[in-house]
mmCIF file of C-alpha atoms and ligand atoms in Angstrom:
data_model
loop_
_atom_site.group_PDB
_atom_site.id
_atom_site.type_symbol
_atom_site.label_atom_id
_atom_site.label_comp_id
_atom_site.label_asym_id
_atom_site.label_seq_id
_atom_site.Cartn_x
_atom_site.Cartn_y
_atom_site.Cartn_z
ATOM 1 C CA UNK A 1 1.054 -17.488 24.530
ATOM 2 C CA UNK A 2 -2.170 -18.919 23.729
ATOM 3 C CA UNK A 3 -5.032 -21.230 25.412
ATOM 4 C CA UNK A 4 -6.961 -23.451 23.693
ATOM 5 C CA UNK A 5 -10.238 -24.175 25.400
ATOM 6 C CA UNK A 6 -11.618 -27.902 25.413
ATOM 7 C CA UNK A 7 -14.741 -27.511 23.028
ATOM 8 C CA UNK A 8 -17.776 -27.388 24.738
ATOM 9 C CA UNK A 9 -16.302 -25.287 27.955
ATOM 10 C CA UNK A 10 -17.996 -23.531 29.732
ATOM 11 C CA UNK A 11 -18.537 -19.570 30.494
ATOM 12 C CA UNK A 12 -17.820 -20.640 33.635
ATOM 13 C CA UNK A 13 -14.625 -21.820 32.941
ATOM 14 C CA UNK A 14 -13.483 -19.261 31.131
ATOM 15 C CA UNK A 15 -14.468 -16.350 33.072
ATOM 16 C CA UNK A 16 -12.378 -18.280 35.898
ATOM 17 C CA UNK A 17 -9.326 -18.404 33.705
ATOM 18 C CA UNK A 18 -9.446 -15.185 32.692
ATOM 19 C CA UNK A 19 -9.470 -14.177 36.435
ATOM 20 C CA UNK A 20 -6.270 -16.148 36.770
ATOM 21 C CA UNK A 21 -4.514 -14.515 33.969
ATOM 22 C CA UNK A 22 -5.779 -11.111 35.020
ATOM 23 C CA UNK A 23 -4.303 -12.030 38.665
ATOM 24 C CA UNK A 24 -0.785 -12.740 36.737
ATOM 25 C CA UNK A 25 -0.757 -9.091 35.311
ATOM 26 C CA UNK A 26 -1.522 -10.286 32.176
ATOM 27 C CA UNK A 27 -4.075 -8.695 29.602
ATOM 28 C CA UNK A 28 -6.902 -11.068 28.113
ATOM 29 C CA UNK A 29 -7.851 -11.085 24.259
ATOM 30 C CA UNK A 30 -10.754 -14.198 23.847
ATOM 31 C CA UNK A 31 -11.470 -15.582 20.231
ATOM 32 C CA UNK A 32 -14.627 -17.439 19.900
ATOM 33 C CA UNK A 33 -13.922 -19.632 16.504
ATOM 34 C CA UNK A 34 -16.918 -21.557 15.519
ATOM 35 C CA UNK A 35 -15.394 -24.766 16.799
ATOM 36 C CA UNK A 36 -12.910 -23.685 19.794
ATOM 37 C CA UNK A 37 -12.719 -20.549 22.106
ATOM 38 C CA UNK A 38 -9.224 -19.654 22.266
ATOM 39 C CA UNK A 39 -7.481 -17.351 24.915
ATOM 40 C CA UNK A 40 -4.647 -14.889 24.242
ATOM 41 C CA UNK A 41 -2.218 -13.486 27.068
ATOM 42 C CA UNK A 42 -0.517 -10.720 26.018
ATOM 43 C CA UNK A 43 2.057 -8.712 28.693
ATOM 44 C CA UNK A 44 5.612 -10.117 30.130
ATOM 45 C CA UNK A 45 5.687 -13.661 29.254
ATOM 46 C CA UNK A 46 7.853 -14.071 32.559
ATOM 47 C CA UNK A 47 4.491 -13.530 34.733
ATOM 48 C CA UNK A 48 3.103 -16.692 33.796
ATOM 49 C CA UNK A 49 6.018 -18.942 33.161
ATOM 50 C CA UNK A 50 5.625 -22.275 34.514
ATOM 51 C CA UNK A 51 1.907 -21.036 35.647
ATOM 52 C CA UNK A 52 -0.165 -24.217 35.548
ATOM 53 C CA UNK A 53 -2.971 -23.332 32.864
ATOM 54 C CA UNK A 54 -3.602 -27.157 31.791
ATOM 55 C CA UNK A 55 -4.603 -28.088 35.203
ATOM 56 C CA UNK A 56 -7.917 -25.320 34.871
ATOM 57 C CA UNK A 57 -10.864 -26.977 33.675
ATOM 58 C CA UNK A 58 -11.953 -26.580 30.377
ATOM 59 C CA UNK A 59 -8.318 -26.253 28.977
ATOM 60 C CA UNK A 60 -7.393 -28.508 26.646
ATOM 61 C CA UNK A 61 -3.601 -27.029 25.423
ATOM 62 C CA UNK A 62 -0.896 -23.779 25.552
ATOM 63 C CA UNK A 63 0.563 -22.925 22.720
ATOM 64 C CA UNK A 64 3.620 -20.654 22.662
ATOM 65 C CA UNK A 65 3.754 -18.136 19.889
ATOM 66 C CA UNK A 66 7.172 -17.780 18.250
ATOM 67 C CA UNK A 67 6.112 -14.633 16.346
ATOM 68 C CA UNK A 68 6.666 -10.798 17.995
ATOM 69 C CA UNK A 69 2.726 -10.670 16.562
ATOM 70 C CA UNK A 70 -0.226 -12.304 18.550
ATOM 71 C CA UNK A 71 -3.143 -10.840 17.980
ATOM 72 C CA UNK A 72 -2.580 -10.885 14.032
ATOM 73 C CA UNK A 73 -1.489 -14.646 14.482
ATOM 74 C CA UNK A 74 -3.235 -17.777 13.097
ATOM 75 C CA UNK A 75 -2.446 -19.617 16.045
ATOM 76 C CA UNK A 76 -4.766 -17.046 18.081
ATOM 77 C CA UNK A 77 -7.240 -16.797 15.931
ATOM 78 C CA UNK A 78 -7.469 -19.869 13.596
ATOM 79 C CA UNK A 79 -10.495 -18.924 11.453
ATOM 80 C CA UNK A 80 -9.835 -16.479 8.757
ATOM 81 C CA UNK A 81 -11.732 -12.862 9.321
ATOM 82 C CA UNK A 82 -14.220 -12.011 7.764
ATOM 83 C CA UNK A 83 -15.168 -7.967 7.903
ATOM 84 C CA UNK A 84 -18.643 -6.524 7.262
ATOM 85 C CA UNK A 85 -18.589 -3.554 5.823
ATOM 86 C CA UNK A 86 -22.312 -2.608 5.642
ATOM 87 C CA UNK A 87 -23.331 -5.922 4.237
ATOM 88 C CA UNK A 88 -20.214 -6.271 2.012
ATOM 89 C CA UNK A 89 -17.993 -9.290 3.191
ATOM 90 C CA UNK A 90 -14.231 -8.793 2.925
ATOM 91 C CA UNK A 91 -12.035 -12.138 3.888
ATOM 92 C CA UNK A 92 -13.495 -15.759 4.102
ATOM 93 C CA UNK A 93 -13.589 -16.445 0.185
ATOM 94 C CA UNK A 94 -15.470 -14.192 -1.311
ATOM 95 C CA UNK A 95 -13.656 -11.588 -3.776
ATOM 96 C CA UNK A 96 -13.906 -7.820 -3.114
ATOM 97 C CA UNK A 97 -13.098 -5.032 -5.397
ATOM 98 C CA UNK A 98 -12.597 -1.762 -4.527
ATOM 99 C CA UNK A 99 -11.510 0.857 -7.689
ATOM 100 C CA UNK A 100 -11.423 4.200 -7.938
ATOM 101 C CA UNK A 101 -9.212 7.236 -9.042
ATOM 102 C CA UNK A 102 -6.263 7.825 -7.087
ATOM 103 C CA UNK A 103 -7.589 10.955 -6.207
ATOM 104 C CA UNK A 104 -10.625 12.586 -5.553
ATOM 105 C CA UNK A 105 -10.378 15.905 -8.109
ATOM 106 C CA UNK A 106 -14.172 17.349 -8.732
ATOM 107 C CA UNK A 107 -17.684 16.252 -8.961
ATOM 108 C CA UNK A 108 -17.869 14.933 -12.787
ATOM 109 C CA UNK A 109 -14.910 12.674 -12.494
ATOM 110 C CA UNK A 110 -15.756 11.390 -9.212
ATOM 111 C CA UNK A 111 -19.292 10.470 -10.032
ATOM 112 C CA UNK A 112 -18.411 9.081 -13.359
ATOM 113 C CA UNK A 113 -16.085 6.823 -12.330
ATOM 114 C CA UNK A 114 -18.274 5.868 -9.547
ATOM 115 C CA UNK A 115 -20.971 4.729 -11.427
ATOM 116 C CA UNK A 116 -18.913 2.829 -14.386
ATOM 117 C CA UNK A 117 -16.774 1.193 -10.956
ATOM 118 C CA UNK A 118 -19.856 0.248 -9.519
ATOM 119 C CA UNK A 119 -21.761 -0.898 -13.652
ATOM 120 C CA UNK A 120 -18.806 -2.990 -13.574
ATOM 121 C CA UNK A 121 -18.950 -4.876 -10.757
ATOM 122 C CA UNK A 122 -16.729 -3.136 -8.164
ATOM 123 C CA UNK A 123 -18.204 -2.993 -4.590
ATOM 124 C CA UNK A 124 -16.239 -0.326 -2.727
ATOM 125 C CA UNK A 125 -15.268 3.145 -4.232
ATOM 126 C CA UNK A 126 -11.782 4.491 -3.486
ATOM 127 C CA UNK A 127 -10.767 7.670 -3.891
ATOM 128 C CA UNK A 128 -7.927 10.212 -1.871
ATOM 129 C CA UNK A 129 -9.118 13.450 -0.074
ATOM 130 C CA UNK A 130 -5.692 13.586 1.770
ATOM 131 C CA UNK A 131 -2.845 12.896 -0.584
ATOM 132 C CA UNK A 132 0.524 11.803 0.415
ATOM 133 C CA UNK A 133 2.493 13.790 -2.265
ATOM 134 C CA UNK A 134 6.169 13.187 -2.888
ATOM 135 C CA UNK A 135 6.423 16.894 -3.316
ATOM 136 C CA UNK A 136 4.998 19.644 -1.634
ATOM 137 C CA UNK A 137 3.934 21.498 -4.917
ATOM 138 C CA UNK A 138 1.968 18.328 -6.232
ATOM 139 C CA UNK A 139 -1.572 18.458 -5.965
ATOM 140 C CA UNK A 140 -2.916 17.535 -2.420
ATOM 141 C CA UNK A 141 -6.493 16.483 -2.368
ATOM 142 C CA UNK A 142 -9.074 18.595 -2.078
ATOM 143 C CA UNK A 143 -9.480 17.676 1.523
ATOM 144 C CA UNK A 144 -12.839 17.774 3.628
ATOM 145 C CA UNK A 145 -14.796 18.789 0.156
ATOM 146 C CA UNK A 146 -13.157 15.646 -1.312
ATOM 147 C CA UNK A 147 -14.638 13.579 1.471
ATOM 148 C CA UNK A 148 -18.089 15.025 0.943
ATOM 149 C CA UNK A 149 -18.008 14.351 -3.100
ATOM 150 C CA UNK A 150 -17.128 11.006 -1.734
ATOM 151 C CA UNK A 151 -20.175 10.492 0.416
ATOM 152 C CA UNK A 152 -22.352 11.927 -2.478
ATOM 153 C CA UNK A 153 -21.133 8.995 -4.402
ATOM 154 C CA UNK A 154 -21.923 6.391 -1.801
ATOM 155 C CA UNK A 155 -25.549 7.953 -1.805
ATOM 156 C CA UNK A 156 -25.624 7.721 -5.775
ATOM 157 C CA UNK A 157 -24.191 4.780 -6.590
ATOM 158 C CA UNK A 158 -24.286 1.973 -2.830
ATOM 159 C CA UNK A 159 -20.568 1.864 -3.195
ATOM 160 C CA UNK A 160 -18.820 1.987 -0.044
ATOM 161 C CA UNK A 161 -16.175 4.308 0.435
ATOM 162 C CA UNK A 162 -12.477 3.835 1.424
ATOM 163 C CA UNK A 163 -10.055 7.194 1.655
ATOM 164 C CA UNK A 164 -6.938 7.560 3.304
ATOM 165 C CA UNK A 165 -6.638 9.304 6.845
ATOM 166 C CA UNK A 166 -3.233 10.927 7.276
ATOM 167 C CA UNK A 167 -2.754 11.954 10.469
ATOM 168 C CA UNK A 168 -4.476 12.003 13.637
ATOM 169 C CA UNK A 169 -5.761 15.602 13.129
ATOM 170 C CA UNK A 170 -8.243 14.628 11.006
ATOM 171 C CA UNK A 171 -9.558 10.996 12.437
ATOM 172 C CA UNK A 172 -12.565 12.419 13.056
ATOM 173 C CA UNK A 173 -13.723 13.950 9.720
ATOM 174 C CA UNK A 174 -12.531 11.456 7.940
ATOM 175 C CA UNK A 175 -14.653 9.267 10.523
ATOM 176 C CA UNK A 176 -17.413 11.029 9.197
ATOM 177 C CA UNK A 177 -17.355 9.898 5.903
ATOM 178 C CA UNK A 178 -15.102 6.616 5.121
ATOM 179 C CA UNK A 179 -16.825 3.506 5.555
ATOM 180 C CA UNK A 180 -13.356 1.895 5.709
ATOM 181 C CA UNK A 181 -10.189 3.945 6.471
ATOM 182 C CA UNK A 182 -6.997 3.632 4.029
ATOM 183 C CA UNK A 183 -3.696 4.317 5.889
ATOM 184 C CA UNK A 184 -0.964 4.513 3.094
ATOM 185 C CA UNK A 185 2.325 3.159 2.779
ATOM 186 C CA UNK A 186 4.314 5.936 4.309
ATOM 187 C CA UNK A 187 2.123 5.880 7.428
ATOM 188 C CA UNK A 188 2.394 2.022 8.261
ATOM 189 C CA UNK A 189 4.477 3.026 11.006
ATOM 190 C CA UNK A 190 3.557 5.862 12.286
ATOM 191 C CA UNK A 191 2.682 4.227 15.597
ATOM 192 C CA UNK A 192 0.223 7.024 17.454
ATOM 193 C CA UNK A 193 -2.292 6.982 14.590
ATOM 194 C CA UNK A 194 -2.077 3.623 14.758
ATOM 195 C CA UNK A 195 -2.953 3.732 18.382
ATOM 196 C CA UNK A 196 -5.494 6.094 17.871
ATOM 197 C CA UNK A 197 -7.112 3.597 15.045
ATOM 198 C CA UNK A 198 -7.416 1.051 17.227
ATOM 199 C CA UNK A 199 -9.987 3.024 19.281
ATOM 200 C CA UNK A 200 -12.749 3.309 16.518
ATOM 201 C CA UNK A 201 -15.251 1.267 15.485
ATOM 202 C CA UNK A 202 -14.427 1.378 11.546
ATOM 203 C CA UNK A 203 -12.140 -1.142 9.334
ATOM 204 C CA UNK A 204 -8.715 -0.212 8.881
ATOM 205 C CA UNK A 205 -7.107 -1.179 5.365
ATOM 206 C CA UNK A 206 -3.482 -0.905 6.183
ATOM 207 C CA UNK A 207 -1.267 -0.506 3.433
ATOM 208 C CA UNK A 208 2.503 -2.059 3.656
ATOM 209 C CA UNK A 209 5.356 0.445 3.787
ATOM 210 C CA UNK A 210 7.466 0.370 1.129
ATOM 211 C CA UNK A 211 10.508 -0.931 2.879
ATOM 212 C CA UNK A 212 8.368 -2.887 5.298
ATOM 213 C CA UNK A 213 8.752 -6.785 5.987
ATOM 214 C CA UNK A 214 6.274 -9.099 6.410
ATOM 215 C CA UNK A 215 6.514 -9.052 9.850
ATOM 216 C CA UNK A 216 6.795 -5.331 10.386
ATOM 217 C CA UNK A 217 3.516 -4.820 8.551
ATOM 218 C CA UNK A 218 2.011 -7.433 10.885
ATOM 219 C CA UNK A 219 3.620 -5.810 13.930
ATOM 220 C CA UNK A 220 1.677 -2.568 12.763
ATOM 221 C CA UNK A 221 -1.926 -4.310 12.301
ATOM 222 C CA UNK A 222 -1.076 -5.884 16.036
ATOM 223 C CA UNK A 223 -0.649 -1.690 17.708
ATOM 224 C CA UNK A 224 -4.842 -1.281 15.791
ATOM 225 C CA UNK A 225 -5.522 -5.007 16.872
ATOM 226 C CA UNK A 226 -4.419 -4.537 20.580
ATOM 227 C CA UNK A 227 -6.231 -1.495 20.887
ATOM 228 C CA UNK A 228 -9.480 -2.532 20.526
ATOM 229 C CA UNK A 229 -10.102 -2.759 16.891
ATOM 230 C CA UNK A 230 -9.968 -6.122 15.609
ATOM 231 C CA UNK A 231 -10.978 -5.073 12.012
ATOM 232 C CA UNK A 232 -7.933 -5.068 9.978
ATOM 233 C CA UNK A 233 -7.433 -5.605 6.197
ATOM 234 C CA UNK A 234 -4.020 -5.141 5.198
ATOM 235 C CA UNK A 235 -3.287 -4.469 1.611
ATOM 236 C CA UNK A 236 -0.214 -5.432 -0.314
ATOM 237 C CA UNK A 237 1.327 -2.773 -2.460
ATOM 238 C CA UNK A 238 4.440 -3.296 -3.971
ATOM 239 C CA UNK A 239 7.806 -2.614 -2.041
ATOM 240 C CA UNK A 240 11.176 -0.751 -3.302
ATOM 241 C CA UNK A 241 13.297 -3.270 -4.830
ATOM 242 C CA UNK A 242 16.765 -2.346 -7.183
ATOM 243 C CA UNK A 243 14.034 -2.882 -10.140
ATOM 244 C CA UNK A 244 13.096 0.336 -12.121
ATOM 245 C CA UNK A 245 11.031 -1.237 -14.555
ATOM 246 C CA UNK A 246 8.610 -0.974 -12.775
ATOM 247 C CA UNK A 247 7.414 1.648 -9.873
ATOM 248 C CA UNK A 248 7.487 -0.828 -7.630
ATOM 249 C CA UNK A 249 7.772 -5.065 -7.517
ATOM 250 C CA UNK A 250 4.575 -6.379 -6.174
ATOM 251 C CA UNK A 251 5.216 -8.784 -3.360
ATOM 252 C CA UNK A 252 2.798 -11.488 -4.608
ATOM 253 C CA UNK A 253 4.859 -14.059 -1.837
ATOM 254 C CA UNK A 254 3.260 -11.697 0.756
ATOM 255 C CA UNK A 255 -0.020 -13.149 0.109
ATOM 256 C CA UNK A 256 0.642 -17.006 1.004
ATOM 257 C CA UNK A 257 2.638 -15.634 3.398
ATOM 258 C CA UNK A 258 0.141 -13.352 5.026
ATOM 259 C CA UNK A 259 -2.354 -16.069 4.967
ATOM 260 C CA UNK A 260 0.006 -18.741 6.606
ATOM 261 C CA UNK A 261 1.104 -16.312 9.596
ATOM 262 C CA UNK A 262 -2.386 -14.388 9.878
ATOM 263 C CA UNK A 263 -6.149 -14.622 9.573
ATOM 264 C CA UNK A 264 -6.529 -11.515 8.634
ATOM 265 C CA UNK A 265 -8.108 -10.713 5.019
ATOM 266 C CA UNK A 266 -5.307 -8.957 2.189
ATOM 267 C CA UNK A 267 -6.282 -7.059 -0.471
ATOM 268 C CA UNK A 268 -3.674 -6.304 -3.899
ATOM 269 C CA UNK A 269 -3.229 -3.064 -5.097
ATOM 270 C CA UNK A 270 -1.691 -4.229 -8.413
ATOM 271 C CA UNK A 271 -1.917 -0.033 -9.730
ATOM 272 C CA UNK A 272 1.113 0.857 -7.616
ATOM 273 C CA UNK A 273 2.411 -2.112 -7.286
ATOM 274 C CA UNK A 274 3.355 -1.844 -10.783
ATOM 275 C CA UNK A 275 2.835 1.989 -11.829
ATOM 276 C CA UNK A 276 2.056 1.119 -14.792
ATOM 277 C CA UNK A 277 -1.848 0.024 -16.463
ATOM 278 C CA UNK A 278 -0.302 -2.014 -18.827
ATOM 279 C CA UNK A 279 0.836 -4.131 -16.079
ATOM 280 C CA UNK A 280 -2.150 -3.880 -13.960
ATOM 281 C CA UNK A 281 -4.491 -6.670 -15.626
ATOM 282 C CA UNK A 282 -1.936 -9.342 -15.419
ATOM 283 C CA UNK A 283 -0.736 -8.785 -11.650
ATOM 284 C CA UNK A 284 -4.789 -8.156 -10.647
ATOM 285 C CA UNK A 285 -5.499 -11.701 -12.259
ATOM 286 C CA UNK A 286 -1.815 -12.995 -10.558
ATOM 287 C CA UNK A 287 -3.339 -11.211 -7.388
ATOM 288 C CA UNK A 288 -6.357 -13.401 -7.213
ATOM 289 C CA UNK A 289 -4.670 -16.529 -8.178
ATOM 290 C CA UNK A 290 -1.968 -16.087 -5.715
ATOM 291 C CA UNK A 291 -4.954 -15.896 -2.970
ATOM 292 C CA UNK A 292 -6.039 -12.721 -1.984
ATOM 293 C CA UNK A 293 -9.589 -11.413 -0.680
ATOM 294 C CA UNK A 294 -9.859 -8.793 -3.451
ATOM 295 C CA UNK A 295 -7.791 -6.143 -5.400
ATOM 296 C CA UNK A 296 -7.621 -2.201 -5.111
ATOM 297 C CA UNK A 297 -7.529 -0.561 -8.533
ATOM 298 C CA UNK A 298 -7.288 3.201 -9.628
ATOM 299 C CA UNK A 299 -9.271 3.658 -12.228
ATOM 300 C CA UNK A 300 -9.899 7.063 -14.318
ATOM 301 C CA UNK A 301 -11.892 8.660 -16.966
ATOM 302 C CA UNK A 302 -9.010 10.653 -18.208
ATOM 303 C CA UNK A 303 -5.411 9.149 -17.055
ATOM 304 C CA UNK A 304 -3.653 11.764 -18.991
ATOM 305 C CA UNK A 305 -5.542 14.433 -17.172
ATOM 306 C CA UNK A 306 -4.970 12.538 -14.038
ATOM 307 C CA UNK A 307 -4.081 14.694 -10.938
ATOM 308 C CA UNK A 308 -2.255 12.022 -9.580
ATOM 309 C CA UNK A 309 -0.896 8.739 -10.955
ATOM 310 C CA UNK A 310 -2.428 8.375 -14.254
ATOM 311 C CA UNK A 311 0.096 6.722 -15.637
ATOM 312 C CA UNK A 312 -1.034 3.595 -13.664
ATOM 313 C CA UNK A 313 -4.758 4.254 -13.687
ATOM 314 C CA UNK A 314 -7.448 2.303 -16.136
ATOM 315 C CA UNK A 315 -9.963 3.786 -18.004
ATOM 316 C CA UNK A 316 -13.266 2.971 -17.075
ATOM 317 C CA UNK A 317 -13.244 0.768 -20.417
ATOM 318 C CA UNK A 318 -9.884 -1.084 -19.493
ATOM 319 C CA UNK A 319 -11.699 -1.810 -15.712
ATOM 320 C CA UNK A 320 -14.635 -2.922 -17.351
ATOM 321 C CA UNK A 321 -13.035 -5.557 -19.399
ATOM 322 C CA UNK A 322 -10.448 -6.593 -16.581
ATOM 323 C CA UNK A 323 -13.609 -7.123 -14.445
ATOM 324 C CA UNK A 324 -15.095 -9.836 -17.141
ATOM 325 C CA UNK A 325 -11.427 -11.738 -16.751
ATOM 326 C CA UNK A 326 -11.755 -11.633 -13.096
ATOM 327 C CA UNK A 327 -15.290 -12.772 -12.837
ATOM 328 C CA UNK A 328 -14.232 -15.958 -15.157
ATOM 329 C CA UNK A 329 -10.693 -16.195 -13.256
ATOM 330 C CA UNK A 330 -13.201 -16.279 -9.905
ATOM 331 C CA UNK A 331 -15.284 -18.928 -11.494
ATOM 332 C CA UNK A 332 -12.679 -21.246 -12.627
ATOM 333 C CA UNK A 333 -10.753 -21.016 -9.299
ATOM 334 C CA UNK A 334 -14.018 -21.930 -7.082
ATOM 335 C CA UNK A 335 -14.490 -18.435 -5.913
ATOM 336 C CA UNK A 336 -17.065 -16.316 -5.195
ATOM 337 C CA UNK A 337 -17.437 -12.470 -5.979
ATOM 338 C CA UNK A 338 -18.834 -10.439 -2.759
ATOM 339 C CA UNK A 339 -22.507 -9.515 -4.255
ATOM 340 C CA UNK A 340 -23.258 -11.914 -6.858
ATOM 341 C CA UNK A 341 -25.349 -14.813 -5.655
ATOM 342 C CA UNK A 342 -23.475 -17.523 -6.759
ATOM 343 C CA UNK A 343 -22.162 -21.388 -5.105
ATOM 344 C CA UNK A 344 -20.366 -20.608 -1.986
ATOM 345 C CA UNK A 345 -16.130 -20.879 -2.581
ATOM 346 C CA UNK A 346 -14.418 -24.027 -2.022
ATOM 347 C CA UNK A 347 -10.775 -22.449 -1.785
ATOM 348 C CA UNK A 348 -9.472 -23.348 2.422
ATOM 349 C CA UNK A 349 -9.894 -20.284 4.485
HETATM 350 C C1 PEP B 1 -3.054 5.432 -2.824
HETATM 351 O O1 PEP B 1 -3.736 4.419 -2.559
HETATM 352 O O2 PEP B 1 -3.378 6.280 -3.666
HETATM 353 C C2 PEP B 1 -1.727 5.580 -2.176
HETATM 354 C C3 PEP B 1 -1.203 6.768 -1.942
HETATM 355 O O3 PEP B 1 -1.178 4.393 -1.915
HETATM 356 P P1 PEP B 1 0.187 3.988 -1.132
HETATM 357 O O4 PEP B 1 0.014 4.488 0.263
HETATM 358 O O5 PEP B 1 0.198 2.505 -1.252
HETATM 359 O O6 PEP B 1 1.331 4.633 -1.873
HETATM 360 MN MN1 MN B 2 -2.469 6.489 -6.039
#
């Protein structure tokens, strides 16, 4: 259930409502939109049934949420989100790319795809440490020295850094390093580190499971949501279909979708969404059309040398000419790319 405070109410008012829901057992999640304040009761909806909210001043309406997600909703928090990460905006209309190899492997192909990412317009650097490996004899990551090479690049370059955290074992060193903190498909469920993320003070880009529904994937940003965090990007990724054409079928519905149910921003990751570079251009541009705050690409010097998923990965010459499509695909559409000064977006947020 939600409350909708009257615009214009006061502290006053809401501080005494609060008390009141408090009283009921309830827990107490306030939204401050730019136009309305609205008020989010989460606990045993049987505490406050029939409970007399309209008659407190300053309410204007309840609404009842139909969906098992709240804190994720639109209807408690109608203004999209917009996340800061160091002065780089993700959400609200502005488009964000973050590219980088799959994984991090040594210095020279680290930095050099750093600084073509960043020469061609990308704003955050990815790039795995920890590696969720299909087999156990596949490379790894190089782990905590990965993470390091990673920071080096942020010095180098001002890209901001995104790397996937694993497990909860290593929160804190990855902490350390990750300006924004990638939890892959295969973890989207894995509900104690999702706990655990809600506790820290860092983004959380939270990839969809491969067999995950809409909802499920919004279920898992509401467990880092209700703890605490309220900085969740979720990132779209492809799902297992019967189609082996392709690695996986990138669930471009899951971006109107996402933006209908949610306010929070969605990224496409068209590189294993497909598996395949050939593909990538085309679903990156169908990823931007179709809505989304940005793209994740993997992007490598080498892809036949590639540790880990070359056969999906640009070259730093394919990224730099998918780049110059996107900037004119941005243009045409009203957009704006995050850090270049340009007329503000006219797409609905
Ligand atoms: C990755 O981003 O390299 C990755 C492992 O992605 P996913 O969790 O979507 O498979
Ligand atoms: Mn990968």
């Amino acid at each position: 259930m939600v409350i909708v405070m009257r615009k214009g109410a006061t502290e006053q008012e809401l501080e005494t409502l609060k008390k009141a829901i408090q009283e009921l057992g309830m827990q107490v999640h306030v939204s401050k939109g730019e136009e309305r304040t609205i008020v989010g009761l989460i606990g045993d909806k049987r505490n406050v049934e029939g409970f007399p909210f309209t008659s407190y001043p300053g309410v204007e309406s309840v609404v009842h949420v139909t969906h098992p997600f709240k804190l994720a909703s639109r209807d408690f928090h109608p203004d999209a989100t917009l996340i800061d990460v160091d002065g780089v905006q993700i959400g609200g209309g502005s488009i964000v790319v973050m590219a980088g190899p799959c994984s991090v492997e040594n210095r020279d192909q680290l930095l050099e795809t750093a600084f073509a990412v960043k020469q061609a317009g990308a704003q955050i650097l990815r790039g795995g440490a920890f590696k969720p490996r299909t087999s156990p004899y596949a490379f790894n990551g190089l782990g905590e020295e990965g993470l390091k090479l990673l920071a080096e690049a942020r010095e180098l370059t001002g890209l901001k850094i995104v790397t996937e955290l694993m497990d909860i074992e290593n929160l804190d060193l990855v902490l350390e390093y990750a300006d924004i903190v990638q939890i892959g498909a295969r973890n989207m469920q894995n509900f104690p580190l999702l706990r655990e993320l809600g506790r820290i003070n860092k983004p959380v880009m939270l990839k969809r499971g491969l067999s995950a529904t809409i909802e499920e994937w919004l279920m898992a940003a509401e467990y880092v949501l209700s703890g605490g965090n309220p900085n969740v990007i979720l990132c779209e990724r492809g799902i297992r279909t019967f189609e082996t054409a392709t690695r996986n079928t990138l669930d471009l519905n899951a971006v109107p979708v996402v933006r209908r149910l949610s306010h929070l921003p969605i990224i496409v990751d068209p590189s294993h969404g497909t598996g395949v570079a050939g593909y990538v251009p085309a679903m990156s541009r169908a990823g931007i059309a179709a809505g989304s705050d940005g793209l994740m690409i993997e992007v490598h010097p080498n892809p036949a040398k590639a540790l880990s998923d070359g056969a999906q990965s640009l070259t730093i010459q394919q990224f730099a000419s998918l780049m110059q499509e996107i900037r004119a695909l941005v243009a045409a559409l009203g957009l704006r790319m995050e850090g270049v000064e340009e007329a503000a977006g006219v797409r609905s947020v």
